[in-house]
XYZ file of C-alpha atoms in Angstrom:
764
model
C 0.000 0.000 0.000
C 2.851 2.384 0.851
C 4.614 1.635 -2.433
C 1.443 2.083 -4.514
C 0.512 5.361 -2.756
C 4.027 6.740 -3.278
C 3.990 5.816 -6.990
C 0.515 7.343 -7.472
C 1.836 10.591 -5.973
C 4.758 10.648 -8.422
C 2.479 10.024 -11.416
C 0.088 12.798 -10.296
C 2.946 15.283 -9.948
C 4.454 14.304 -13.305
C 1.206 15.228 -15.047
C 0.098 18.207 -12.899
C 3.385 19.777 -11.695
C 1.872 21.315 -8.554
C 3.863 24.272 -7.105
C 6.115 23.524 -4.135
C 4.112 25.890 -1.898
C 0.888 23.923 -2.455
C 2.719 20.622 -1.876
C 4.279 21.708 1.433
C 1.018 23.323 2.570
C -0.903 20.130 1.804
C 1.641 18.002 3.696
C 1.389 20.298 6.730
C -2.439 20.161 6.609
C -2.485 16.351 6.376
C -0.013 16.033 9.278
C -2.313 18.235 11.404
C -5.268 16.092 10.311
C -3.425 12.920 11.364
C -2.649 14.404 14.789
C -6.316 15.349 15.184
C -7.442 11.837 14.172
C -4.965 10.290 16.626
C -6.327 12.540 19.392
C -9.894 11.465 18.541
C -8.870 7.822 18.049
C -10.554 7.831 14.645
C -10.539 4.848 12.321
C -9.623 7.094 9.379
C -5.974 7.452 10.428
C -4.837 4.796 7.918
C -6.446 6.695 5.004
C -4.855 9.950 6.121
C -1.456 8.222 6.290
C -1.907 6.874 2.740
C -2.733 10.422 1.577
C 0.419 11.684 3.324
C 2.539 9.037 1.571
C 1.081 10.061 -1.806
C 1.958 13.695 -1.014
C 5.499 12.616 -0.129
C 5.681 10.988 -3.561
C 4.622 14.310 -5.095
C 7.289 16.092 -3.024
C 9.957 13.563 -4.025
C 9.410 14.149 -7.741
C 9.238 17.942 -7.421
C 12.438 17.977 -5.349
C 14.198 16.031 -8.104
C 12.919 18.521 -10.682
C 14.322 21.405 -8.629
C 17.692 19.801 -7.862
C 18.254 19.341 -11.600
C 18.098 23.121 -12.131
C 21.699 24.364 -11.395
C 23.286 22.858 -14.516
C 20.261 23.892 -16.589
C 21.065 27.567 -16.031
C 23.837 27.076 -18.613
C 21.639 25.404 -21.251
C 21.913 26.853 -24.795
C 25.193 28.556 -23.876
C 28.748 27.982 -25.072
C 30.610 26.629 -22.043
C 33.764 24.830 -20.951
C 33.258 21.842 -18.669
C 35.890 20.114 -16.567
C 34.975 16.637 -15.416
C 35.627 12.890 -15.359
C 34.626 10.614 -18.261
C 32.883 7.263 -17.884
C 32.496 5.298 -21.116
C 28.896 4.122 -21.503
C 29.542 1.085 -23.692
C 32.808 -0.769 -24.255
C 32.428 -0.665 -28.050
C 31.342 2.989 -28.237
C 34.226 5.446 -27.878
C 32.160 8.471 -28.853
C 29.618 8.564 -25.995
C 30.428 9.178 -22.325
C 28.832 10.155 -19.064
C 30.710 13.273 -17.984
C 30.727 13.814 -14.219
C 31.074 17.571 -14.024
C 33.322 19.309 -11.503
C 33.390 22.822 -12.896
C 31.618 24.860 -15.586
C 33.378 27.896 -17.052
C 31.052 30.486 -18.592
C 32.000 34.013 -19.697
C 35.313 33.744 -17.863
C 33.733 32.743 -14.521
C 34.011 29.313 -12.875
C 31.050 27.580 -11.242
C 31.332 24.425 -9.131
C 28.543 22.200 -10.469
C 28.348 18.543 -9.474
C 26.102 16.777 -11.989
C 26.154 14.405 -14.944
C 25.897 15.279 -18.618
C 25.890 13.043 -21.670
C 28.936 13.801 -23.837
C 28.865 12.896 -27.537
C 31.882 13.406 -29.818
C 31.234 13.593 -33.567
C 33.139 11.083 -35.729
C 35.513 10.212 -32.900
C 37.843 7.255 -33.454
C 40.692 8.106 -31.089
C 41.643 6.524 -27.775
C 38.996 5.958 -25.153
C 38.464 8.890 -22.783
C 37.325 6.571 -20.008
C 39.064 7.364 -16.703
C 40.292 10.730 -18.044
C 39.711 14.171 -16.598
C 38.998 16.424 -19.542
C 38.179 20.009 -20.416
C 35.611 20.171 -23.196
C 34.046 23.086 -25.063
C 30.563 23.055 -26.542
C 26.971 24.181 -26.257
C 25.155 22.602 -23.324
C 21.698 21.409 -24.349
C 18.617 20.073 -22.644
C 17.582 16.707 -24.174
C 14.482 16.714 -26.355
C 11.186 15.815 -24.773
C 8.750 13.796 -26.891
C 8.124 15.859 -30.026
C 5.015 13.844 -30.928
C 2.217 12.453 -28.734
C 3.111 9.190 -26.952
C 6.452 8.865 -28.750
C 9.888 8.364 -27.165
C 10.790 11.007 -24.583
C 14.594 11.247 -24.594
C 14.613 13.822 -21.792
C 12.651 11.527 -19.495
C 14.792 8.523 -20.499
C 18.001 10.316 -19.474
C 16.387 11.555 -16.258
C 15.853 7.922 -15.230
C 19.676 7.736 -15.183
C 20.050 11.067 -13.367
C 21.266 12.922 -16.496
C 19.780 16.365 -17.188
C 21.813 17.744 -20.105
C 23.779 16.750 -23.206
C 26.904 18.201 -24.803
C 27.713 17.523 -28.465
C 31.219 18.450 -29.533
C 34.194 17.619 -31.777
C 37.479 15.955 -30.861
C 39.459 19.183 -31.423
C 37.471 20.833 -28.602
C 38.578 18.282 -26.016
C 41.689 18.631 -23.861
C 42.823 15.640 -21.773
C 44.094 17.025 -18.457
C 44.966 14.110 -16.127
C 43.624 10.771 -14.997
C 40.200 11.013 -13.442
C 39.230 10.805 -9.795
C 36.907 7.875 -10.443
C 36.862 5.162 -7.753
C 39.275 2.290 -8.436
C 36.410 -0.197 -8.595
C 34.832 1.724 -11.541
C 38.180 1.627 -13.361
C 38.524 -2.093 -12.643
C 35.062 -2.837 -14.053
C 35.909 -1.098 -17.316
C 39.221 -2.976 -17.622
C 37.525 -6.332 -17.028
C 34.820 -5.683 -19.621
C 37.301 -4.239 -22.139
C 39.535 -7.315 -21.775
C 36.621 -9.733 -22.219
C 35.282 -7.862 -25.270
C 38.712 -7.664 -26.946
C 39.401 -11.371 -26.288
C 36.009 -12.376 -27.669
C 36.361 -10.323 -30.834
C 39.947 -11.481 -31.392
C 39.544 -15.177 -30.564
C 35.863 -15.802 -31.359
C 34.665 -13.312 -33.981
C 31.201 -13.735 -35.420
C 27.777 -14.699 -34.165
C 28.629 -16.884 -31.144
C 30.841 -14.401 -29.325
C 28.335 -11.588 -29.876
C 25.410 -13.630 -28.560
C 27.425 -14.743 -25.507
C 28.371 -11.116 -24.734
C 24.794 -9.999 -25.246
C 23.436 -12.656 -22.877
C 25.953 -11.901 -20.118
C 26.204 -8.111 -20.399
C 22.866 -7.278 -22.006
C 24.659 -5.499 -24.859
C 22.172 -5.850 -27.715
C 23.817 -3.207 -29.900
C 26.637 -5.528 -30.910
C 24.136 -7.903 -32.527
C 23.039 -7.609 -36.145
C 19.647 -5.911 -36.417
C 18.181 -8.879 -38.279
C 19.186 -11.325 -35.527
C 17.826 -9.124 -32.764
C 14.544 -8.725 -34.658
C 14.086 -12.531 -34.671
C 14.408 -12.571 -30.862
C 12.029 -9.616 -30.632
C 9.466 -11.208 -32.971
C 9.492 -14.469 -31.012
C 8.996 -12.701 -27.677
C 12.349 -13.918 -26.301
C 14.354 -10.685 -26.496
C 14.540 -10.698 -22.679
C 17.232 -13.377 -23.060
C 19.514 -10.654 -24.461
C 18.871 -8.157 -21.648
C 20.228 -8.938 -18.196
C 17.168 -9.539 -16.026
C 15.877 -11.481 -13.065
C 16.018 -14.669 -15.144
C 19.793 -14.304 -15.536
C 20.286 -13.673 -11.824
C 18.031 -16.611 -10.975
C 20.153 -18.884 -13.183
C 23.375 -17.558 -11.643
C 21.997 -18.034 -8.114
C 20.884 -21.632 -8.788
C 24.196 -22.461 -10.480
C 26.283 -21.068 -7.598
C 23.998 -22.660 -5.003
C 24.423 -26.047 -6.737
C 28.229 -25.742 -6.950
C 28.549 -24.627 -3.319
C 26.208 -27.444 -2.279
C 28.573 -29.998 -3.833
C 31.397 -28.775 -1.588
C 29.082 -28.742 1.476
C 30.171 -25.272 2.575
C 28.740 -23.960 5.855
C 25.595 -21.859 5.516
C 27.231 -18.627 6.741
C 30.147 -18.865 4.290
C 27.822 -20.038 1.534
C 25.675 -16.937 2.068
C 28.702 -14.638 1.883
C 29.962 -16.297 -1.326
C 26.506 -16.264 -2.939
C 25.816 -12.600 -2.189
C 29.352 -11.566 -3.153
C 28.939 -13.338 -6.508
C 25.493 -11.851 -7.144
C 26.530 -8.263 -6.358
C 29.842 -8.608 -8.221
C 27.937 -9.704 -11.304
C 25.464 -6.834 -10.797
C 28.351 -4.374 -10.556
C 30.051 -5.665 -13.723
C 26.927 -5.677 -15.918
C 25.783 -2.311 -14.535
C 23.082 -1.294 -12.068
C 20.094 -1.112 -14.382
C 16.627 -1.161 -12.720
C 16.117 -4.867 -13.487
C 19.591 -5.716 -12.135
C 18.988 -3.793 -8.896
C 15.594 -5.444 -8.464
C 16.882 -8.976 -9.093
C 20.030 -8.739 -6.951
C 18.120 -7.062 -4.091
C 15.391 -9.709 -4.096
C 17.932 -12.535 -4.053
C 19.700 -10.801 -1.147
C 16.474 -10.557 0.859
C 15.653 -14.188 0.038
C 19.079 -15.462 1.147
C 19.076 -13.383 4.337
C 15.516 -14.479 5.232
C 16.608 -18.129 4.861
C 19.675 -17.480 7.011
C 17.545 -15.853 9.726
C 14.866 -18.551 9.386
C 12.237 -15.937 8.520
C 9.420 -16.315 5.981
C 10.246 -14.639 2.661
C 7.360 -12.531 1.338
C 7.705 -11.688 -2.370
C 5.308 -8.732 -2.404
C 6.792 -7.105 0.693
C 10.271 -7.538 -0.790
C 9.434 -6.008 -4.139
C 7.537 -3.152 -2.462
C 10.541 -2.340 -0.251
C 12.971 -2.445 -3.190
C 10.710 -0.265 -5.340
C 10.285 2.345 -2.585
C 14.052 2.608 -2.048
C 14.690 2.866 -5.809
C 11.961 5.473 -6.285
C 13.026 7.644 -3.344
C 16.554 7.788 -4.815
C 15.268 8.604 -8.313
C 11.470 8.959 -8.737
C 11.805 9.204 -12.536
C 12.821 5.548 -12.594
C 9.159 4.461 -12.594
C 8.994 5.721 -16.203
C 11.884 3.458 -17.207
C 10.664 0.561 -19.397
C 13.194 -1.851 -17.872
C 11.932 -0.961 -14.372
C 8.302 -1.475 -15.351
C 8.826 -4.796 -17.132
C 11.113 -6.168 -14.426
C 8.764 -5.368 -11.551
C 5.582 -6.381 -13.406
C 7.153 -9.714 -14.398
C 7.873 -10.569 -10.757
C 4.495 -9.317 -9.518
C 2.791 -11.379 -12.236
C 4.712 -14.490 -11.247
C 3.725 -13.887 -7.627
C 0.061 -13.423 -8.531
C -0.529 -15.909 -11.336
C 2.108 -18.651 -11.063
C 0.241 -20.770 -8.496
C -3.222 -20.590 -10.162
C -1.689 -21.490 -13.549
C 0.396 -24.276 -11.961
C -2.766 -25.757 -10.408
C -4.513 -25.763 -13.798
C -1.643 -27.720 -15.413
C -1.943 -30.755 -13.150
C -1.888 -33.267 -16.056
C 1.577 -32.186 -17.224
C 4.898 -33.624 -15.941
C 6.151 -31.750 -12.864
C 9.256 -30.248 -14.486
C 7.338 -28.955 -17.524
C 4.480 -27.836 -15.289
C 6.758 -25.581 -13.223
C 8.544 -24.005 -16.204
C 5.310 -23.455 -18.125
C 3.526 -21.919 -15.110
C 6.313 -19.403 -14.448
C 6.719 -18.589 -18.149
C 2.990 -18.149 -18.688
C 2.623 -15.985 -15.581
C 5.456 -13.657 -16.649
C 4.337 -13.533 -20.309
C 0.682 -12.860 -19.557
C 1.469 -10.323 -16.855
C 3.823 -8.263 -19.009
C 1.859 -8.569 -22.296
C 0.000 -5.228 -21.875
C 3.251 -3.371 -21.156
C 5.028 -4.966 -24.122
C 2.059 -4.034 -26.323
C 2.080 -0.475 -24.946
C 5.817 0.169 -25.345
C 6.727 -1.999 -28.352
C 3.382 -2.533 -30.168
C 4.065 -6.256 -30.485
C 2.074 -9.336 -29.575
C 3.682 -12.740 -30.145
C 1.369 -15.759 -29.719
C 4.349 -18.139 -30.046
C 6.262 -16.468 -27.195
C 4.927 -18.796 -24.492
C 5.900 -21.922 -26.440
C 9.326 -20.678 -27.557
C 10.209 -19.339 -24.098
C 10.221 -22.844 -22.606
C 13.238 -24.121 -24.610
C 14.822 -20.646 -24.523
C 14.725 -20.516 -20.708
C 16.092 -24.066 -20.577
C 18.934 -23.213 -23.006
C 19.704 -19.988 -21.170
C 20.110 -22.060 -18.011
C 22.981 -23.851 -19.802
C 24.465 -21.049 -21.938
C 24.791 -18.521 -19.146
C 26.813 -20.666 -16.672
C 28.973 -22.049 -19.512
C 29.594 -18.510 -20.842
C 30.521 -17.248 -17.378
C 32.977 -20.116 -16.878
C 34.309 -19.426 -20.382
C 34.863 -15.725 -19.513
C 36.640 -16.662 -16.265
C 39.022 -18.989 -18.109
C 39.917 -16.201 -20.531
C 41.878 -14.751 -17.587
C 43.350 -18.125 -16.565
C 43.997 -20.353 -19.579
C 43.073 -19.527 -23.169
C 43.262 -23.152 -24.338
C 40.706 -24.341 -21.783
C 38.556 -21.311 -22.647
C 38.544 -22.435 -26.287
C 37.363 -25.924 -25.319
C 34.533 -24.451 -23.235
C 33.672 -22.170 -26.184
C 32.973 -25.255 -28.336
C 30.219 -26.338 -25.895
C 28.909 -22.755 -25.744
C 28.685 -22.551 -29.548
C 26.559 -25.704 -29.769
C 23.891 -24.370 -27.418
C 24.020 -20.838 -28.871
C 23.406 -22.335 -32.328
C 20.362 -24.177 -30.977
C 19.118 -20.971 -29.284
C 19.445 -18.918 -32.479
C 17.851 -21.724 -34.511
C 14.821 -21.933 -32.207
C 14.283 -18.171 -32.404
C 14.559 -18.196 -36.192
C 11.593 -20.604 -36.239
C 9.281 -17.682 -35.510
C 9.920 -16.258 -38.979
C 8.545 -19.488 -40.526
C 5.444 -19.711 -38.332
C 2.369 -17.908 -39.745
C 0.945 -15.192 -37.469
C 3.876 -15.512 -35.059
C 3.902 -11.743 -34.495
C 1.233 -9.057 -34.661
C 1.632 -5.291 -34.661
C -0.864 -3.952 -32.125
C -1.934 -0.515 -30.943
C -0.755 0.752 -27.583
C -3.589 -0.051 -25.163
C -4.967 2.791 -23.075
C -4.613 2.853 -19.295
C -8.312 1.875 -19.063
C -7.764 -1.320 -21.040
C -4.587 -2.195 -19.136
C -6.472 -1.882 -15.833
C -9.373 -3.963 -17.215
C -6.904 -6.631 -18.370
C -5.379 -7.033 -14.893
C -8.800 -6.985 -13.196
C -9.963 -9.811 -15.476
C -6.805 -11.835 -14.744
C -7.201 -11.400 -10.989
C -10.918 -12.247 -11.120
C -10.235 -15.407 -13.141
C -7.341 -16.573 -10.936
C -8.884 -15.607 -7.588
C -12.622 -15.647 -8.219
C -13.181 -17.789 -5.112
C -11.895 -14.898 -2.993
C -14.738 -12.597 -4.113
C -18.204 -13.371 -2.649
C -20.275 -12.262 -5.660
C -17.831 -13.472 -8.316
C -17.153 -17.025 -7.137
C -20.631 -18.156 -8.206
C -19.897 -17.138 -11.799
C -18.165 -19.322 -14.349
C -14.984 -18.049 -15.993
C -16.887 -17.944 -19.303
C -19.466 -15.583 -17.741
C -16.743 -13.280 -16.394
C -15.060 -13.068 -19.810
C -18.374 -12.371 -21.598
C -19.241 -9.631 -19.096
C -15.862 -7.957 -19.527
C -16.152 -8.267 -23.318
C -19.536 -6.517 -23.235
C -18.112 -3.730 -21.028
C -15.189 -3.308 -23.464
C -17.532 -3.110 -26.475
C -19.663 -0.497 -24.695
C -16.573 1.594 -23.876
C -15.443 1.305 -27.505
C -18.882 2.414 -28.716
C -19.000 5.610 -26.655
C -17.671 7.707 -29.545
C -20.642 6.577 -31.667
C -23.139 7.683 -29.020
C -21.186 10.667 -27.695
C -18.990 12.039 -30.507
C -15.561 13.361 -29.586
C -14.090 16.594 -30.859
C -12.408 16.839 -34.243
C -8.671 16.422 -33.667
C -5.952 17.458 -36.125
C -2.346 16.600 -35.310
C 0.336 18.342 -37.351
C 2.942 15.647 -36.789
C 6.553 16.693 -36.303
C 8.026 14.721 -39.208
C 11.080 16.963 -39.518
C 11.447 18.815 -42.826
C 8.222 17.635 -44.408
C 4.436 17.511 -44.131
C 2.349 14.992 -42.232
C -1.086 15.513 -40.670
C -3.451 13.142 -38.889
C -7.165 13.998 -38.809
C -9.252 12.073 -36.248
C -12.952 12.670 -36.746
C -15.640 12.851 -34.032
C -17.053 9.473 -35.153
C -13.694 7.703 -35.044
C -12.487 7.872 -38.661
C -8.798 8.468 -39.400
C -7.440 10.516 -42.304
C -3.729 10.937 -43.002
C -2.567 13.843 -45.169
C 1.011 13.269 -46.410
C 3.610 11.441 -44.358
C 6.943 13.267 -44.298
C 10.211 11.679 -45.369
C 10.919 7.973 -45.077
C 12.231 7.370 -41.537
C 12.011 3.628 -41.039
C 8.752 2.750 -39.290
C 8.407 6.142 -37.551
C 4.942 7.013 -38.885
C 3.369 3.571 -38.414
C 4.842 3.512 -34.891
C 3.309 6.938 -34.218
C -0.103 5.694 -35.351
C 0.067 2.484 -33.284
C 1.241 4.416 -30.222
C -1.820 6.639 -30.587
C -4.250 3.749 -30.834
C -4.689 3.767 -34.624
C -4.537 0.489 -36.534
C -6.773 1.489 -39.460
C -6.626 4.461 -41.840
C -9.815 5.311 -43.719
C -8.169 7.689 -46.178
C -4.648 8.818 -47.079
C -4.429 12.082 -49.020
C -1.165 12.712 -50.877
C -0.645 16.346 -51.877
C 2.122 15.589 -54.425
C 4.897 13.091 -54.991
C 7.957 14.661 -53.368
C 9.806 12.505 -50.845
C 9.220 14.889 -47.914
C 5.476 14.230 -48.326
C 5.300 10.617 -49.520
C 8.190 8.832 -47.773
C 6.263 8.023 -44.603
C 3.161 7.012 -46.593
C 5.071 3.950 -47.841
C 5.696 2.906 -44.241
C 1.998 3.299 -43.362
C 0.745 1.361 -46.387
C 3.106 -1.526 -45.554
C 2.202 -1.729 -41.857
C -1.247 -0.186 -41.280
C -4.486 -1.395 -42.864
C -5.719 1.334 -45.226
C -8.977 1.741 -47.138
C -8.330 4.437 -49.778
C -5.650 6.753 -51.155
C -6.554 10.121 -52.728
C -4.206 12.031 -55.041
C -4.472 15.230 -57.071
C -2.793 14.251 -60.316
C -0.460 11.513 -61.582
C 1.245 13.824 -64.071
C 4.285 14.399 -61.861
C 4.658 10.847 -60.584
C 7.963 9.827 -59.000
C 9.664 6.609 -57.930
C 7.877 6.954 -54.583
C 4.487 7.037 -56.327
C 5.304 3.917 -58.322
C 6.084 2.105 -55.051
C 2.886 3.433 -53.442
C 0.782 2.444 -56.456
C 2.363 -1.019 -56.423
C 1.429 -1.560 -52.761
C -2.099 -0.253 -53.376
C -2.577 -2.689 -56.267
C -1.148 -5.563 -54.227
C -3.342 -4.874 -51.198
C -6.487 -3.834 -53.067
C -6.419 -0.260 -51.741
C -8.700 2.079 -53.672
C -6.910 5.005 -55.437
C -8.959 8.172 -56.087
C -8.050 11.170 -58.251
C -9.409 13.966 -56.102
C -9.147 17.246 -58.034
C -10.916 20.603 -58.048
C -14.678 20.605 -57.585
C -14.851 17.192 -55.946
C -15.755 16.676 -52.305
C -15.926 13.817 -49.825
C -18.562 13.697 -47.098
C -16.497 12.023 -44.387
C -19.365 11.966 -41.884
C -22.160 14.230 -40.673
C -21.028 17.890 -40.654
C -17.512 17.016 -41.865
C -16.530 17.485 -45.500
C -13.283 17.523 -47.480
C -13.402 19.794 -50.544
C -10.680 19.850 -53.220
C -9.798 23.403 -54.324
C -6.803 22.407 -56.475
C -5.514 21.098 -58.862
C -7.998 21.246 -61.696
C -8.138 18.438 -64.251
C -6.028 20.504 -66.688
C -2.827 20.909 -64.693
C -0.657 24.016 -64.446
C 2.510 24.032 -66.576
C 5.586 26.209 -67.090
C 5.477 27.551 -63.532
C 8.359 28.084 -61.116
C 7.849 24.464 -59.932
C 5.120 22.485 -61.686
C 5.112 19.558 -59.251
C 4.700 21.881 -56.250
C 2.132 24.096 -57.953
C -0.084 21.108 -58.753
C -0.188 20.022 -55.120
C -3.606 18.987 -53.875
C -5.208 21.773 -51.793
C -7.980 20.703 -49.426
C -10.549 22.670 -47.461
C -11.813 20.778 -44.411
C -15.170 21.966 -43.056
C -16.582 20.846 -39.702
C -19.615 22.867 -38.609
C -18.231 26.435 -38.294
C -14.580 25.315 -38.292
C -12.483 25.494 -41.477
C -8.949 24.273 -42.158
C -6.996 24.826 -45.384
C -4.264 22.324 -46.328
C -2.001 23.663 -49.075
C 0.740 21.117 -49.827
C 3.716 22.889 -51.449
C 1.858 25.315 -53.748
C 3.636 28.532 -54.690
C 2.451 32.004 -55.713
C 1.241 30.935 -59.206
C -1.050 28.221 -57.807
C -2.260 30.556 -55.068
C -3.417 33.094 -57.677
C -5.135 30.299 -59.623
C -7.048 29.266 -56.467
C -8.099 32.869 -55.772
C -9.508 33.198 -59.297
C -11.413 29.916 -59.264
C -12.905 29.892 -55.741
C -15.197 32.089 -53.692
C -13.659 33.952 -50.756
C -13.959 32.165 -47.406
C -12.714 32.938 -43.900
C -10.793 30.010 -42.424
C -9.668 29.266 -38.897
C -6.408 27.416 -39.594
C -3.975 27.596 -42.495
C -1.352 24.927 -43.076
C 1.286 27.242 -44.558
C 2.416 26.101 -47.996
C 5.897 24.767 -48.812
C 7.189 24.903 -45.209
C 6.965 28.708 -45.140
C 9.119 29.358 -48.220
C 9.516 32.847 -49.685
C 7.773 31.807 -52.929
C 4.512 30.888 -51.146
C 1.896 32.479 -48.873
C 1.393 35.774 -50.696
C -0.339 38.719 -49.039
C -3.323 38.277 -51.361
C -3.639 34.620 -50.396
C -3.579 35.380 -46.657
C -6.112 38.203 -47.042
C -8.408 36.046 -49.206
C -8.701 33.303 -46.565
C -8.031 35.470 -43.471
C -6.779 32.694 -41.125
C -6.548 33.134 -37.355
C -3.945 30.386 -36.891
C -1.066 29.308 -39.155
C 0.856 26.058 -38.774
C 4.228 25.694 -40.500
C 5.415 22.118 -40.962
C 9.174 22.558 -40.940
C 12.280 20.950 -39.459
C 15.994 21.660 -39.517
C 16.868 22.553 -43.105
C 19.306 24.350 -45.400
C 16.614 26.066 -47.485
C 15.928 28.993 -45.169
C 12.455 27.702 -44.257
C 10.421 29.373 -42.926
C 11.466 32.599 -44.661
C 11.411 35.832 -42.656
C 9.200 37.513 -45.296
C 6.539 34.840 -44.837
C 6.669 35.148 -41.051
C 6.407 38.939 -41.296
C 3.357 38.739 -43.598
C 1.570 36.480 -41.141
C 2.576 38.532 -38.096
C 1.462 41.809 -39.711
C -2.030 40.336 -40.067
C -2.172 39.119 -36.477
C -2.068 35.427 -37.405
C -0.925 33.201 -34.541
C 2.006 31.074 -35.811
C 2.908 27.546 -34.701
C 5.960 25.693 -36.027
C 6.969 22.037 -35.752
C 10.664 22.904 -35.379
C 9.951 25.063 -32.305
C 6.721 23.593 -30.921
C 6.983 19.930 -31.851
C 3.667 18.428 -32.905
C 0.796 20.926 -32.995
C -2.556 19.477 -31.905
C -5.804 21.297 -32.683
C -9.109 20.158 -31.205
C -12.480 21.678 -31.972
C -16.176 21.014 -31.422
C -16.865 22.946 -34.607
C -16.991 26.303 -32.836
C -14.327 26.652 -30.142
C -10.709 25.817 -30.933
C -8.082 24.467 -28.528
C -4.414 24.419 -29.612
C -1.761 22.375 -27.797
C 1.917 21.879 -28.552
C 4.248 19.096 -27.454
C 7.038 21.525 -26.558
C 5.654 24.081 -24.149
């Protein structure tokens, strides 16, 4: 209860950011209330204490926000920093954690003790690990999420206690002396560096990389294709040091020490020394801290002949971790590690009891595997948008193989320091089992429907999922539920889910337009009140960025994709969406300026049976009641001999929803703008998507005055074209148009009920 209340407080503060004065005042008021309840011997004292703990969680997060401020006073300034370098990864000599001692700014020195992430462009020199350096550069605050529900780099670094980054070049670094890092940190780096160099020299190729990845959790040394097979099969946890690895190490050491019949006290010392030494070498990630701490509590409880309680242990460990760094609850590794153990604690026994017809050994492995897989499935779906039905089956042999590979690999690494010849013999055994492991994981690519891309579930659905699991596993504990059959519980929950999903049909939402931050390009998502999804352009091709964005935001189906024209900064992401997201129709303006990208898009549309519409001037689409898309340009006879024919024949759309109007202009320039003014009646709009990323050759005064927008959105990223041009910005400012830009504001989200308009930006 204490742990949950503390975490709830942190989550509340993360979203609300209450001022420190209100927090301290509330704590004082609750303390007075508790004293009053104690005096009156009230039964509500426990509830008041829970409220106090939640407030302490709020205070903990706010304190960590405030204590990160000193180094931030130098953000966006050219500074010199003196500090000690810690290399993040053995194979990466260009990225370091810089423990700052002093910051020099405008000739003045400031003693600042903090950590910053140092990146050196194109660096291939000697490692700076264990060096005290002076480095020049511009201190920056890491980017927050630039698009809704996408990766938040700022928050990710905060989970490691890092508040700033410094990007620089090798010629701006001066090595001063050796660092003041503790000897044990230096020793760890030497051990890992030796093991890595020996592996790559003696055992190059797949086997050495997999062994290193299993022991040190270093997935970056693996080929992307190999890692994807582990990810697709739901066994990627084998390549990230977790509780499973520590459990295997504990059982292996316990078995070896048992053979020698060592006294319990000495056995405990050796076991805990081994566990914490391994934790130190691989690094204190959240899952490592959780696993090593739980084993410690388990061993000590056995030594003291006290009952070990899993939930009390994990609650204690989580509270200590969160008090030290409250941002850690947003770390994916922390969430998966703790939920896996909680799930095993909750669901292992009920699943084990249901598998009574299986052999005991298989029954135990399957129960634990199922409990962990089922319990973490919603989180994996939320963070990675993957569901693997074969994961449960494949995890049984994978866990078994890991129980062999890990001890053999550890013995192999130890003998690298003792005798290379013996190490090579052990490596032969290791290779056999690693080959089997890789082979089993590759099976997933041959099994139909082995992996599904799924939308990120909402918090509501995650909560419903766990309630259903608990009701099914513990229905006898609930007076009104135990009379029901499991089938009845599932049907009831299914009906509730369908009703929740149908709310938007009964009670329409607002119209939502997201101007996605796709960098230097255009990409807009329109979500209608009745739940339809329209994508207008898709930015440049950036892997699976756009399909990931859609899945993260709960979208697995696109009703209509509108492509303004066939330049890569508008069509690149559309290819990604068509490959990965089910789509009904694609609308274009004209095929006359088709490109290689269009040929690929047309090929996918033909292959998947996606309807292609030529949507030119005079045509309209009634999307749903009160919501219409009208094409203002191009006409059937295209414009020629203009400054840029492809741009000037961009599709221009007017979206009407009740009294709200939005104009989407593609990359049209002045010639097309004049054509539109001649051919269409004047109309006042609310929002203008500024043409051609705010270039000088677009958005004429006449065009702005004709449509008279209140809000302008410029889809632009870092570029060498001078976008948006100062002339364009001045023309909009002179007319009192409120300007939003992706490069400064991140994604721009507009919501409207057809009358009132609400604008939000990702970067405040």
